[in-house]
Structures are given as structure tokens and as C-alpha cells.
CSV table of N, CA and C and ligand atoms in Angstrom, one decimal:
chain,number,residue,atom,x,y,z
A,1,MET,N,-9.9,21.0,-12.3
A,1,MET,CA,-10.2,22.1,-10.7
A,1,MET,C,-9.0,22.2,-11.0
A,2,ILE,N,-8.7,24.1,-10.4
A,2,ILE,CA,-7.5,24.4,-10.2
A,2,ILE,C,-7.6,24.9,-8.9
A,3,LEU,N,-6.4,24.9,-7.9
A,3,LEU,CA,-6.2,25.4,-6.6
A,3,LEU,C,-5.3,26.8,-6.6
A,4,TYR,N,-5.6,27.8,-6.3
A,4,TYR,CA,-5.2,28.9,-6.1
A,4,TYR,C,-5.0,29.8,-5.0
A,5,THR,N,-3.7,30.1,-4.9
A,5,THR,CA,-3.2,30.9,-3.4
A,5,THR,C,-3.8,32.2,-4.0
A,6,LEU,N,-4.5,32.3,-3.0
A,6,LEU,CA,-5.2,33.8,-3.2
A,6,LEU,C,-4.5,34.8,-1.9
A,7,ALA,N,-5.0,36.0,-2.3
A,7,ALA,CA,-4.7,37.2,-1.0
A,7,ALA,C,-5.8,38.4,-1.1
A,8,CYS,N,-6.0,38.5,0.2
A,8,CYS,CA,-6.9,39.8,0.0
A,8,CYS,C,-6.3,40.8,0.2
A,9,ASP,N,-7.0,42.2,0.2
A,9,ASP,CA,-6.0,43.6,0.7
A,9,ASP,C,-5.7,43.9,1.5
A,10,ASN,N,-5.8,42.8,3.1
A,10,ASN,CA,-5.2,42.7,4.1
A,10,ASN,C,-4.3,41.9,4.3
A,11,GLY,N,-3.4,41.5,3.3
A,11,GLY,CA,-2.8,40.4,3.1
A,11,GLY,C,-2.4,39.3,3.8
A,12,HIS,N,-4.2,38.4,3.8
A,12,HIS,CA,-4.4,37.4,4.4
A,12,HIS,C,-4.1,36.5,2.9
A,13,THR,N,-3.4,35.0,2.8
A,13,THR,CA,-3.4,34.3,2.2
A,13,THR,C,-4.2,32.9,2.4
A,14,PHE,N,-5.3,32.2,1.7
A,14,PHE,CA,-5.7,31.5,1.5
A,14,PHE,C,-6.2,30.6,0.5
A,15,ASP,N,-6.1,29.4,0.2
A,15,ASP,CA,-6.5,28.5,-1.2
A,15,ASP,C,-7.7,28.1,-1.3
A,16,SER,N,-8.1,28.3,-2.5
A,16,SER,CA,-9.2,28.2,-3.0
A,16,SER,C,-9.6,27.6,-4.2
A,17,TRP,N,-10.1,26.3,-4.8
A,17,TRP,CA,-10.8,25.5,-5.7
A,17,TRP,C,-11.3,26.9,-6.4
A,18,PHE,N,-11.2,26.1,-8.3
A,18,PHE,CA,-12.2,26.5,-9.6
A,18,PHE,C,-11.9,25.9,-10.1
A,19,ALA,N,-13.1,26.1,-10.7
A,19,ALA,CA,-12.9,24.7,-11.8
A,19,ALA,C,-12.0,24.9,-12.8
A,20,ASN,N,-12.4,26.7,-13.5
A,20,ASN,CA,-11.1,26.5,-14.3
A,20,ASN,C,-10.4,28.3,-13.8
A,21,SER,N,-9.5,28.6,-14.9
A,21,SER,CA,-9.3,30.2,-14.5
A,21,SER,C,-10.3,31.0,-15.0
A,22,ALA,N,-11.1,30.7,-15.9
A,22,ALA,CA,-12.4,31.4,-16.6
A,22,ALA,C,-13.1,32.0,-14.7
A,23,ALA,N,-13.6,30.8,-14.5
A,23,ALA,CA,-14.3,30.5,-13.0
A,23,ALA,C,-13.9,31.4,-12.1
A,24,TYR,N,-12.3,31.5,-11.9
A,24,TYR,CA,-12.3,32.1,-10.8
A,24,TYR,C,-12.1,33.5,-11.2
A,25,ASP,N,-11.9,34.2,-12.4
A,25,ASP,CA,-12.2,35.4,-13.0
A,25,ASP,C,-13.3,35.7,-12.5
A,26,LYS,N,-14.6,35.3,-13.0
A,26,LYS,CA,-15.8,35.4,-12.9
A,26,LYS,C,-16.3,35.5,-11.1
A,27,GLN,N,-15.7,34.8,-10.8
A,27,GLN,CA,-15.9,34.4,-9.2
A,27,GLN,C,-15.8,35.6,-8.1
A,28,VAL,N,-14.4,36.1,-8.7
A,28,VAL,CA,-13.4,37.4,-7.8
A,28,VAL,C,-14.1,38.6,-8.3
A,29,LYS,N,-14.2,38.6,-9.6
A,29,LYS,CA,-15.0,39.5,-10.1
A,29,LYS,C,-16.9,40.5,-9.6
A,30,GLY,N,-17.2,39.0,-9.6
A,30,GLY,CA,-18.4,38.9,-8.8
A,30,GLY,C,-18.3,39.2,-7.0
A,31,SER,N,-17.4,39.4,-6.9
A,31,SER,CA,-16.8,39.6,-5.1
A,31,SER,C,-17.7,38.0,-4.5
A,32,LEU,N,-17.5,36.9,-4.7
A,32,LEU,CA,-18.1,35.8,-5.1
A,32,LEU,C,-17.0,35.1,-4.0
A,33,VAL,N,-15.5,35.8,-4.0
A,33,VAL,CA,-14.7,34.8,-2.6
A,33,VAL,C,-13.9,36.0,-2.2
A,34,THR,N,-14.7,35.3,-1.1
A,34,THR,CA,-14.1,36.3,0.3
A,34,THR,C,-12.8,35.8,1.5
A,35,CYS,N,-12.0,37.1,1.2
A,35,CYS,CA,-11.1,36.0,2.5
A,35,CYS,C,-11.5,35.2,4.0
A,36,PRO,N,-11.4,34.4,4.4
A,36,PRO,CA,-11.8,33.4,5.5
A,36,PRO,C,-11.2,34.6,6.4
A,37,VAL,N,-10.7,35.3,6.7
A,37,VAL,CA,-10.0,35.7,8.2
A,37,VAL,C,-11.2,36.9,7.7
A,38,CYS,N,-10.6,38.0,7.1
A,38,CYS,CA,-11.4,39.0,7.3
A,38,CYS,C,-12.8,39.2,6.6
A,39,ASN,N,-12.9,38.4,5.6
A,39,ASN,CA,-14.3,38.4,4.7
A,39,ASN,C,-14.7,39.6,3.9
A,40,SER,N,-12.9,40.5,3.4
A,40,SER,CA,-12.5,41.0,2.2
A,40,SER,C,-13.0,40.2,1.2
A,41,ALA,N,-13.5,41.0,0.3
A,41,ALA,CA,-14.0,40.4,-1.3
A,41,ALA,C,-12.9,40.7,-2.4
A,42,LYS,N,-11.8,41.7,-1.6
A,42,LYS,CA,-11.3,42.1,-2.2
A,42,LYS,C,-9.6,40.8,-2.8
A,43,VAL,N,-9.7,40.1,-3.3
A,43,VAL,CA,-9.2,39.5,-3.3
A,43,VAL,C,-8.2,39.1,-4.8
A,44,GLU,N,-7.1,38.3,-4.8
A,44,GLU,CA,-6.3,38.4,-6.3
A,44,GLU,C,-5.2,37.2,-5.7
A,45,LYS,N,-5.0,36.7,-7.0
A,45,LYS,CA,-4.2,35.7,-7.0
A,45,LYS,C,-2.7,36.1,-6.2
A,46,ALA,N,-2.3,34.9,-5.5
A,46,ALA,CA,-1.2,35.5,-4.7
A,46,ALA,C,0.0,35.1,-5.5
A,47,LEU,N,1.2,36.1,-5.3
A,47,LEU,CA,2.0,35.2,-6.0
A,47,LEU,C,2.9,33.9,-6.1
A,48,MET,N,1.8,33.0,-6.1
A,48,MET,CA,2.4,31.7,-6.1
A,48,MET,C,1.9,30.7,-7.3
A,49,ALA,N,2.7,30.1,-7.6
A,49,ALA,CA,2.5,28.8,-8.8
A,49,ALA,C,1.2,28.5,-8.6
A,50,PRO,N,0.1,28.0,-9.5
A,50,PRO,CA,-1.5,27.6,-9.3
A,50,PRO,C,-0.7,25.8,-9.1
A,51,ARG,N,-1.3,25.4,-8.2
A,51,ARG,CA,-1.0,23.9,-7.8
A,51,ARG,C,-2.1,23.0,-8.9
A,52,LEU,N,-2.1,22.1,-9.7
A,52,LEU,CA,-3.1,21.0,-10.4
A,52,LEU,C,-3.6,20.1,-9.1
A,53,SER,N,-5.5,19.9,-9.6
A,53,SER,CA,-5.2,19.1,-8.5
A,53,SER,C,-4.6,17.6,-9.0
A,54,GLY,N,-4.2,16.9,-8.2
A,54,GLY,CA,-3.9,15.5,-8.5
A,54,GLY,C,-2.3,15.9,-8.1
A,55,THR,N,-1.7,16.9,-8.2
A,55,THR,CA,-0.2,17.2,-7.7
A,55,THR,C,-0.1,17.8,-6.6
A,56,LYS,N,-1.3,17.4,-6.0
A,56,LYS,CA,-1.1,18.5,-4.6
A,56,LYS,C,-0.3,17.6,-3.8
A,57,LYS,N,0.7,16.6,-4.0
A,57,LYS,CA,1.8,16.2,-3.1
A,57,LYS,C,3.0,16.5,-3.1
A,58,ARG,N,3.9,17.8,-2.1
A,58,ARG,CA,4.9,18.4,-2.1
A,58,ARG,C,5.7,17.1,-2.1
A,59,ALA,N,6.6,17.9,-2.6
A,59,ALA,CA,8.0,17.0,-2.6
A,59,ALA,C,8.7,16.6,-1.5
A,60,PRO,N,9.4,15.6,-1.3
A,60,PRO,CA,9.8,15.3,-0.2
A,60,PRO,C,10.2,16.0,0.7
A,61,VAL,N,10.6,16.4,1.8
A,61,VAL,CA,11.4,17.1,2.6
A,61,VAL,C,12.6,16.2,3.3
A,62,PRO,N,14.1,16.2,2.1
A,62,PRO,CA,15.2,16.0,2.3
A,62,PRO,C,15.4,15.7,3.9
A,63,ILE,N,16.0,14.3,4.1
A,63,ILE,CA,16.4,14.5,6.2
A,63,ILE,C,17.3,14.0,5.9
A,64,PRO,N,18.2,14.7,6.9
A,64,PRO,CA,19.9,14.4,6.8
A,64,PRO,C,20.1,13.2,7.6
A,65,ALA,N,20.8,12.4,6.9
A,65,ALA,CA,21.3,10.9,7.5
A,65,ALA,C,21.3,10.6,8.6
A,66,THR,N,21.7,11.4,9.6
A,66,THR,CA,22.0,11.6,10.7
A,66,THR,C,20.4,10.9,11.1
A,67,ASP,N,19.8,12.3,10.7
A,67,ASP,CA,18.6,12.1,11.7
A,67,ASP,C,17.1,10.9,11.0
A,68,ALA,N,17.6,10.2,10.0
A,68,ALA,CA,16.9,9.5,9.7
A,68,ALA,C,16.8,7.5,10.4
A,69,PRO,N,17.8,7.3,10.8
A,69,PRO,CA,16.6,6.1,12.2
A,69,PRO,C,15.9,6.7,12.9
A,70,ALA,N,16.1,8.0,13.7
A,70,ALA,CA,15.2,8.5,14.7
A,70,ALA,C,13.6,8.8,14.0
A,71,ALA,N,13.8,9.5,13.5
A,71,ALA,CA,12.1,9.7,12.1
A,71,ALA,C,11.8,8.6,11.6
A,72,ALA,N,12.7,7.4,11.3
A,72,ALA,CA,11.8,6.2,11.0
A,72,ALA,C,11.1,5.2,12.2
A,73,ALA,N,11.6,5.6,13.3
A,73,ALA,CA,11.5,4.8,14.6
A,73,ALA,C,9.9,5.6,15.1
A,74,SER,N,10.0,7.2,14.9
A,74,SER,CA,8.8,7.6,15.7
A,74,SER,C,7.6,7.3,14.3
A,75,THR,N,7.9,7.3,13.4
A,75,THR,CA,6.8,7.1,12.0
A,75,THR,C,6.4,5.9,12.5
A,76,PRO,N,4.6,5.2,12.7
A,76,PRO,CA,4.2,3.8,12.6
A,76,PRO,C,4.5,3.4,10.9
A,77,ALA,N,3.5,4.1,10.2
A,77,ALA,CA,4.0,3.8,9.0
A,77,ALA,C,5.1,3.3,8.3
A,78,ALA,N,6.4,4.1,9.2
A,78,ALA,CA,7.7,3.5,8.5
A,78,ALA,C,8.6,2.5,8.9
A,79,SER,N,7.6,1.9,10.0
A,79,SER,CA,8.3,0.6,10.5
A,79,SER,C,8.2,-0.8,10.0
A,80,ALA,N,8.8,-1.6,10.1
A,80,ALA,CA,9.0,-3.3,9.8
A,80,ALA,C,7.8,-3.7,9.8
A,81,THR,N,8.0,-4.8,9.0
A,81,THR,CA,6.7,-5.7,8.4
A,81,THR,C,5.7,-5.9,9.5
A,82,PRO,N,4.4,-5.9,9.2
A,82,PRO,CA,3.5,-6.2,10.4
A,82,PRO,C,3.3,-7.6,11.0
A,83,ALA,N,3.0,-7.5,12.3
A,83,ALA,CA,3.3,-8.7,13.3
A,83,ALA,C,1.4,-9.2,13.0
A,84,PRO,N,1.0,-10.5,13.1
A,84,PRO,CA,-0.1,-11.1,13.1
A,84,PRO,C,-0.2,-10.2,14.3
A,85,VAL,N,-1.9,-9.8,14.6
A,85,VAL,CA,-2.2,-9.7,15.7
A,85,VAL,C,-3.4,-10.2,15.7
A,86,ALA,N,-4.6,-10.2,17.0
A,86,ALA,CA,-5.8,-10.7,17.4
A,86,ALA,C,-6.2,-9.5,18.5
A,87,MET,N,-7.9,-9.1,18.4
A,87,MET,CA,-8.5,-9.0,19.7
A,87,MET,C,-9.1,-10.1,20.4
A,88,VAL,N,-8.6,-10.3,21.2
A,88,VAL,CA,-9.3,-11.1,22.4
A,88,VAL,C,-10.6,-11.1,22.5
A,89,SER,N,-11.7,-11.9,22.7
A,89,SER,CA,-12.8,-11.4,23.2
A,89,SER,C,-13.4,-11.9,24.3
A,90,PRO,N,-13.5,-11.8,25.6
A,90,PRO,CA,-13.9,-12.3,27.0
A,90,PRO,C,-14.4,-13.9,26.5
A,91,GLN,N,-15.1,-14.0,25.1
A,91,GLN,CA,-15.6,-15.1,25.0
A,91,GLN,C,-14.7,-16.4,24.8
A,92,GLU,N,-14.0,-16.0,24.1
A,92,GLU,CA,-12.6,-16.5,23.7
A,92,GLU,C,-11.7,-17.4,24.3
A,93,ARG,N,-11.7,-16.1,25.8
A,93,ARG,CA,-10.6,-16.3,26.5
A,93,ARG,C,-11.6,-17.7,27.1
A,94,GLU,N,-12.8,-16.9,27.5
A,94,GLU,CA,-13.2,-18.1,27.9
A,94,GLU,C,-13.4,-19.5,27.7
A,95,LEU,N,-13.4,-19.8,26.1
A,95,LEU,CA,-13.2,-20.8,25.4
A,95,LEU,C,-12.2,-21.4,25.8
A,96,ARG,N,-11.0,-20.4,25.4
A,96,ARG,CA,-9.6,-21.1,25.4
A,96,ARG,C,-9.2,-21.9,26.8
A,97,ALA,N,-9.7,-21.2,27.9
A,97,ALA,CA,-9.5,-21.6,29.2
A,97,ALA,C,-9.9,-23.4,29.2
A,98,LYS,N,-11.1,-23.6,29.2
A,98,LYS,CA,-11.8,-24.7,29.0
A,98,LYS,C,-11.3,-26.0,27.7
A,99,LEU,N,-10.9,-25.3,27.1
A,99,LEU,CA,-9.9,-25.6,26.0
A,99,LEU,C,-9.0,-26.6,26.9
A,100,LYS,N,-8.0,-25.5,27.7
A,100,LYS,CA,-7.1,-25.8,28.1
A,100,LYS,C,-7.5,-26.8,29.6
A,101,GLU,N,-8.4,-26.7,30.1
A,101,GLU,CA,-9.1,-27.7,30.8
A,101,GLU,C,-9.4,-28.8,30.6
A,102,LEU,N,-9.8,-29.3,29.5
A,102,LEU,CA,-9.9,-30.5,28.8
A,102,LEU,C,-8.9,-31.0,28.4
A,103,ARG,N,-8.3,-30.0,28.1
A,103,ARG,CA,-6.4,-31.1,27.5
A,103,ARG,C,-5.9,-31.4,28.6
A,104,GLU,N,-6.1,-30.7,29.8
A,104,GLU,CA,-5.3,-31.2,31.1
A,104,GLU,C,-5.9,-32.4,31.6
A,105,HIS,N,-7.8,-32.2,31.5
A,105,HIS,CA,-8.0,-33.6,32.1
A,105,HIS,C,-7.8,-34.3,31.7
A,106,LEU,N,-7.8,-34.3,29.7
A,106,LEU,CA,-7.6,-35.4,28.9
A,106,LEU,C,-6.3,-36.1,29.3
A,107,THR,N,-5.5,-35.6,29.3
A,107,THR,CA,-4.1,-36.1,29.4
A,107,THR,C,-3.9,-36.3,31.0
A,108,LYS,N,-4.5,-35.9,32.3
A,108,LYS,CA,-4.5,-36.4,32.9
A,108,LYS,C,-5.1,-37.6,33.3
A,109,ASN,N,-6.0,-37.7,32.8
A,109,ASN,CA,-6.7,-39.0,32.9
A,109,ASN,C,-6.5,-39.9,32.2
A,110,ALA,N,-6.0,-39.8,30.9
A,110,ALA,CA,-5.9,-41.0,29.9
A,110,ALA,C,-5.0,-41.1,29.6
A,111,ASP,N,-4.2,-42.4,29.1
A,111,ASP,CA,-3.2,-43.2,29.0
A,111,ASP,C,-2.6,-42.6,27.8
A,112,TYR,N,-1.1,-42.5,28.1
A,112,TYR,CA,-0.6,-41.7,26.6
A,112,TYR,C,-0.3,-42.9,25.9
A,113,VAL,N,-0.3,-43.0,24.4
A,113,VAL,CA,-0.2,-44.6,23.7
A,113,VAL,C,0.6,-44.2,22.6
A,114,GLY,N,1.0,-43.0,22.3
A,114,GLY,CA,1.4,-42.1,21.5
A,114,GLY,C,0.9,-42.7,20.2
A,115,GLN,N,2.0,-43.0,19.0
A,115,GLN,CA,1.8,-43.4,17.7
A,115,GLN,C,0.6,-45.1,17.7
A,116,LYS,N,0.5,-45.8,19.0
A,116,LYS,CA,0.1,-46.9,19.0
A,116,LYS,C,-1.5,-46.7,19.1
A,117,PHE,N,-1.9,-45.0,19.0
A,117,PHE,CA,-3.1,-44.5,19.0
A,117,PHE,C,-4.1,-45.5,18.6
A,118,PRO,N,-3.9,-45.0,17.1
A,118,PRO,CA,-5.1,-46.4,15.9
A,118,PRO,C,-4.9,-47.9,16.2
A,119,GLU,N,-4.0,-48.4,16.8
A,119,GLU,CA,-4.0,-50.0,17.4
A,119,GLU,C,-4.7,-50.2,18.3
A,120,GLU,N,-4.3,-49.3,19.5
A,120,GLU,CA,-5.5,-49.6,21.1
A,120,GLU,C,-6.9,-49.3,20.7
A,121,ALA,N,-7.1,-48.1,20.0
A,121,ALA,CA,-8.7,-47.3,19.7
A,121,ALA,C,-9.2,-48.7,19.0
A,122,ARG,N,-8.7,-49.6,18.0
A,122,ARG,CA,-9.2,-50.3,17.0
A,122,ARG,C,-9.6,-51.9,18.0
A,123,LYS,N,-8.3,-52.0,19.0
A,123,LYS,CA,-8.5,-53.1,20.2
A,123,LYS,C,-9.8,-52.7,20.7
A,124,MET,N,-10.0,-51.5,21.6
A,124,MET,CA,-11.0,-51.6,22.5
A,124,MET,C,-12.4,-51.3,21.4
A,125,HIS,N,-11.8,-50.9,20.2
A,125,HIS,CA,-13.6,-50.9,19.4
A,125,HIS,C,-14.4,-52.0,19.3
A,126,TYR,N,-12.6,-53.0,19.2
A,126,TYR,CA,-13.2,-54.5,18.8
A,126,TYR,C,-13.8,-55.6,20.2
A,127,GLY,N,-13.4,-54.7,21.3
A,127,GLY,CA,-13.5,-55.9,22.2
A,127,GLY,C,-12.2,-56.2,23.0
A,128,GLU,N,-11.0,-56.7,22.4
A,128,GLU,CA,-10.2,-57.1,22.3
A,128,GLU,C,-9.5,-56.7,24.3
A,129,ILE,N,-9.6,-55.0,23.9
A,129,ILE,CA,-8.9,-54.5,25.7
A,129,ILE,C,-10.0,-54.1,26.1
A,130,GLU,N,-10.2,-53.9,27.4
A,130,GLU,CA,-11.2,-53.3,28.2
A,130,GLU,C,-11.2,-51.6,27.5
A,131,HIS,N,-12.4,-51.2,27.9
A,131,HIS,CA,-12.3,-49.4,27.2
A,131,HIS,C,-11.3,-48.7,28.5
A,132,ARG,N,-10.9,-47.9,27.8
A,132,ARG,CA,-10.1,-46.9,28.8
A,132,ARG,C,-9.8,-45.4,28.1
A,133,SER,N,-9.6,-44.3,28.8
A,133,SER,CA,-9.5,-43.7,28.2
A,133,SER,C,-7.9,-43.3,27.3
A,134,ILE,N,-7.8,-43.0,26.1
A,134,ILE,CA,-6.2,-43.2,25.7
A,134,ILE,C,-6.3,-41.8,24.8
A,135,TYR,N,-5.0,-41.8,24.9
A,135,TYR,CA,-4.5,-40.6,23.7
A,135,TYR,C,-3.2,-40.6,22.9
A,136,GLY,N,-3.1,-40.1,21.8
A,136,GLY,CA,-1.9,-40.5,21.3
A,136,GLY,C,-2.3,-39.4,20.0
A,137,GLU,N,-1.1,-40.0,19.0
A,137,GLU,CA,-1.0,-39.6,17.9
A,137,GLU,C,-1.7,-40.7,16.7
A,138,ALA,N,-2.4,-40.0,15.6
A,138,ALA,CA,-2.4,-40.3,14.2
A,138,ALA,C,-2.3,-39.8,13.2
A,139,SER,N,-2.6,-40.2,12.1
A,139,SER,CA,-2.2,-39.4,10.5
A,139,SER,C,-3.2,-39.2,10.7
A,140,SER,N,-3.4,-38.3,9.0
A,140,SER,CA,-4.6,-38.4,9.1
A,140,SER,C,-5.7,-39.2,8.7
A,141,ASP,N,-4.9,-40.2,7.5
A,141,ASP,CA,-4.8,-41.9,7.1
A,141,ASP,C,-5.2,-42.1,8.1
A,142,GLN,N,-4.8,-42.6,9.2
A,142,GLN,CA,-5.0,-43.6,10.2
A,142,GLN,C,-6.3,-42.4,11.1
A,143,ALA,N,-6.3,-41.5,11.2
A,143,ALA,CA,-7.5,-41.0,11.5
A,143,ALA,C,-9.1,-41.2,10.1
A,144,LYS,N,-8.7,-41.6,9.3
A,144,LYS,CA,-9.9,-41.5,8.3
A,144,LYS,C,-10.1,-43.1,8.6
A,145,GLU,N,-9.3,-43.9,8.4
A,145,GLU,CA,-9.5,-45.3,8.7
A,145,GLU,C,-10.3,-45.5,9.9
A,146,LEU,N,-10.6,-44.9,11.0
A,146,LEU,CA,-10.7,-45.2,12.2
A,146,LEU,C,-12.3,-44.6,12.3
A,147,HIS,N,-12.3,-43.5,12.0
A,147,HIS,CA,-13.5,-42.8,11.4
A,147,HIS,C,-14.8,-43.9,10.4
A,148,ASP,N,-13.8,-44.4,9.3
A,148,ASP,CA,-14.8,-45.7,8.0
A,148,ASP,C,-15.1,-46.6,9.0
A,149,GLU,N,-14.4,-46.9,10.4
A,149,GLU,CA,-14.6,-48.0,11.1
A,149,GLU,C,-15.6,-47.8,12.2
A,150,GLY,N,-16.2,-46.5,12.0
A,150,GLY,CA,-16.8,-46.3,13.1
A,150,GLY,C,-16.3,-46.2,14.7
A,151,ILE,N,-15.4,-45.7,14.7
A,151,ILE,CA,-14.1,-46.2,15.9
A,151,ILE,C,-14.8,-44.0,16.3
A,152,GLU,N,-15.1,-43.9,17.5
A,152,GLU,CA,-15.2,-42.6,17.7
A,152,GLU,C,-13.9,-42.2,19.0
A,153,PHE,N,-13.7,-40.9,18.0
A,153,PHE,CA,-12.5,-40.3,18.4
A,153,PHE,C,-12.5,-38.9,18.4
A,154,HIS,N,-11.9,-38.2,19.0
A,154,HIS,CA,-11.6,-37.2,18.7
A,154,HIS,C,-10.6,-36.0,19.0
A,155,PRO,N,-9.9,-35.3,18.0
A,155,PRO,CA,-9.1,-34.4,17.9
A,155,PRO,C,-8.4,-33.8,19.2
A,156,LEU,N,-7.7,-34.2,19.8
A,156,LEU,CA,-7.2,-33.5,21.1
A,156,LEU,C,-7.0,-31.7,21.3
A,157,PRO,N,-7.6,-31.3,21.9
A,157,PRO,CA,-7.5,-29.6,21.6
A,157,PRO,C,-6.4,-28.7,21.7
A,158,VAL,N,-6.2,-28.2,20.4
A,158,VAL,CA,-4.7,-27.9,20.3
A,158,VAL,C,-4.9,-26.1,20.7
A,159,LEU,N,-3.7,-26.1,21.7
A,159,LEU,CA,-3.9,-24.1,22.1
A,159,LEU,C,-3.3,-23.4,20.8
A,160,PRO,N,-4.0,-22.0,21.4
A,160,PRO,CA,-2.7,-21.3,19.6
A,160,PRO,C,-1.6,-21.1,20.1
A,161,ASP,N,-1.2,-20.9,21.7
A,161,ASP,CA,0.3,-21.0,21.5
A,161,ASP,C,0.9,-22.3,21.3
A,162,GLU,N,0.6,-23.1,21.3
A,162,GLU,CA,1.0,-24.6,20.9
A,162,GLU,C,1.3,-24.9,19.8
A,163,ARG,N,0.9,-24.5,18.9
A,163,ARG,CA,0.8,-24.6,17.8
A,163,ARG,C,2.2,-24.4,16.9
A,164,ASN,N,3.5,-23.7,17.3
A,164,ASN,CA,4.8,-23.8,17.2
A,164,ASN,C,5.4,-25.3,17.4
B,201,LIG,ZN1,-7.8,39.3,4.8
């Protein structure tokens, strides 16, 4: 494909694609190419160099150094590293609110036992101490051991903004 800039006898210029220069000759001589402005079929190549497909990219316009920061700031594509973003649906907002509620309920009504959680949970499981709600920390190994012993516990819900 080859792009020619054509001009009609009324002086309008327009671009038109042709399979090759022979196709251009054939179509123009057969009056198949008309000016999109005045419909004149008397067209010929304008006095411009033809541009080949794939080389349409224009040479970058040099921007004076003083204008560069303003130009960059106004162009979204030129902005810095992309930040993680999310669209939160109403259902997710609701879920998040429920998680927060659950977490608040747990932390308010349960005893914080910290790293003694596995020990305390085990004591309760084996009836050494009375059952109560507790929360604390357990490593993944400890969590696995508790699970293997059939001790039921749940990870405390973590809210997205608390992960840092
Ligand atoms: Zn015209």
C-alpha cells in the first residue's frame, strides 16, 4: 500500500491509499478517485513525497527544554510509574464493612494472648482450661500443627489497608 497526497483542480488536497503506483494511475485516469470536498475527478499527486505504509510515524517535534516539564505533566501517557488501583463494587464495600465488624467484635470480646495462642488453644482443646474466645499470633507451622490436632481456629480477618 502506498499513500499519496492528492490535489484536485480546485486546489483541495487529500490523502488516498493505493495498492501501488500503477493502481494510482489506473484509478485516477479512470476518474475513480474524486476529491472528498468538491467531488472533482480531476486529481493528481500533490507536490509532496508519498508516504509508505508503516512509515506513517511523523518525526517527533522537538520541544524547547523550558516547555518540557509542562508538556510532560499534561500528558497522561508521560506520567511516572503506574500505581495499583482497584474498582470496588458495593458488594465488596459491604464485605469489607462486615470484615471490619467481625474483627472489631472478635478483638473486643476475645482475650488477646499474643504468641501464646497455640498454647492457649491447645489447653482449651484438651480441656485444661475453660473455653473462651482468644486471639493472637501463630506461625504457619503452628497453625498447621493446631489444624492437625483438630483444633478449630480461624485466621483473623485482615483489612486491605492494614496489610502494610
Ligand atoms: Zn476539490
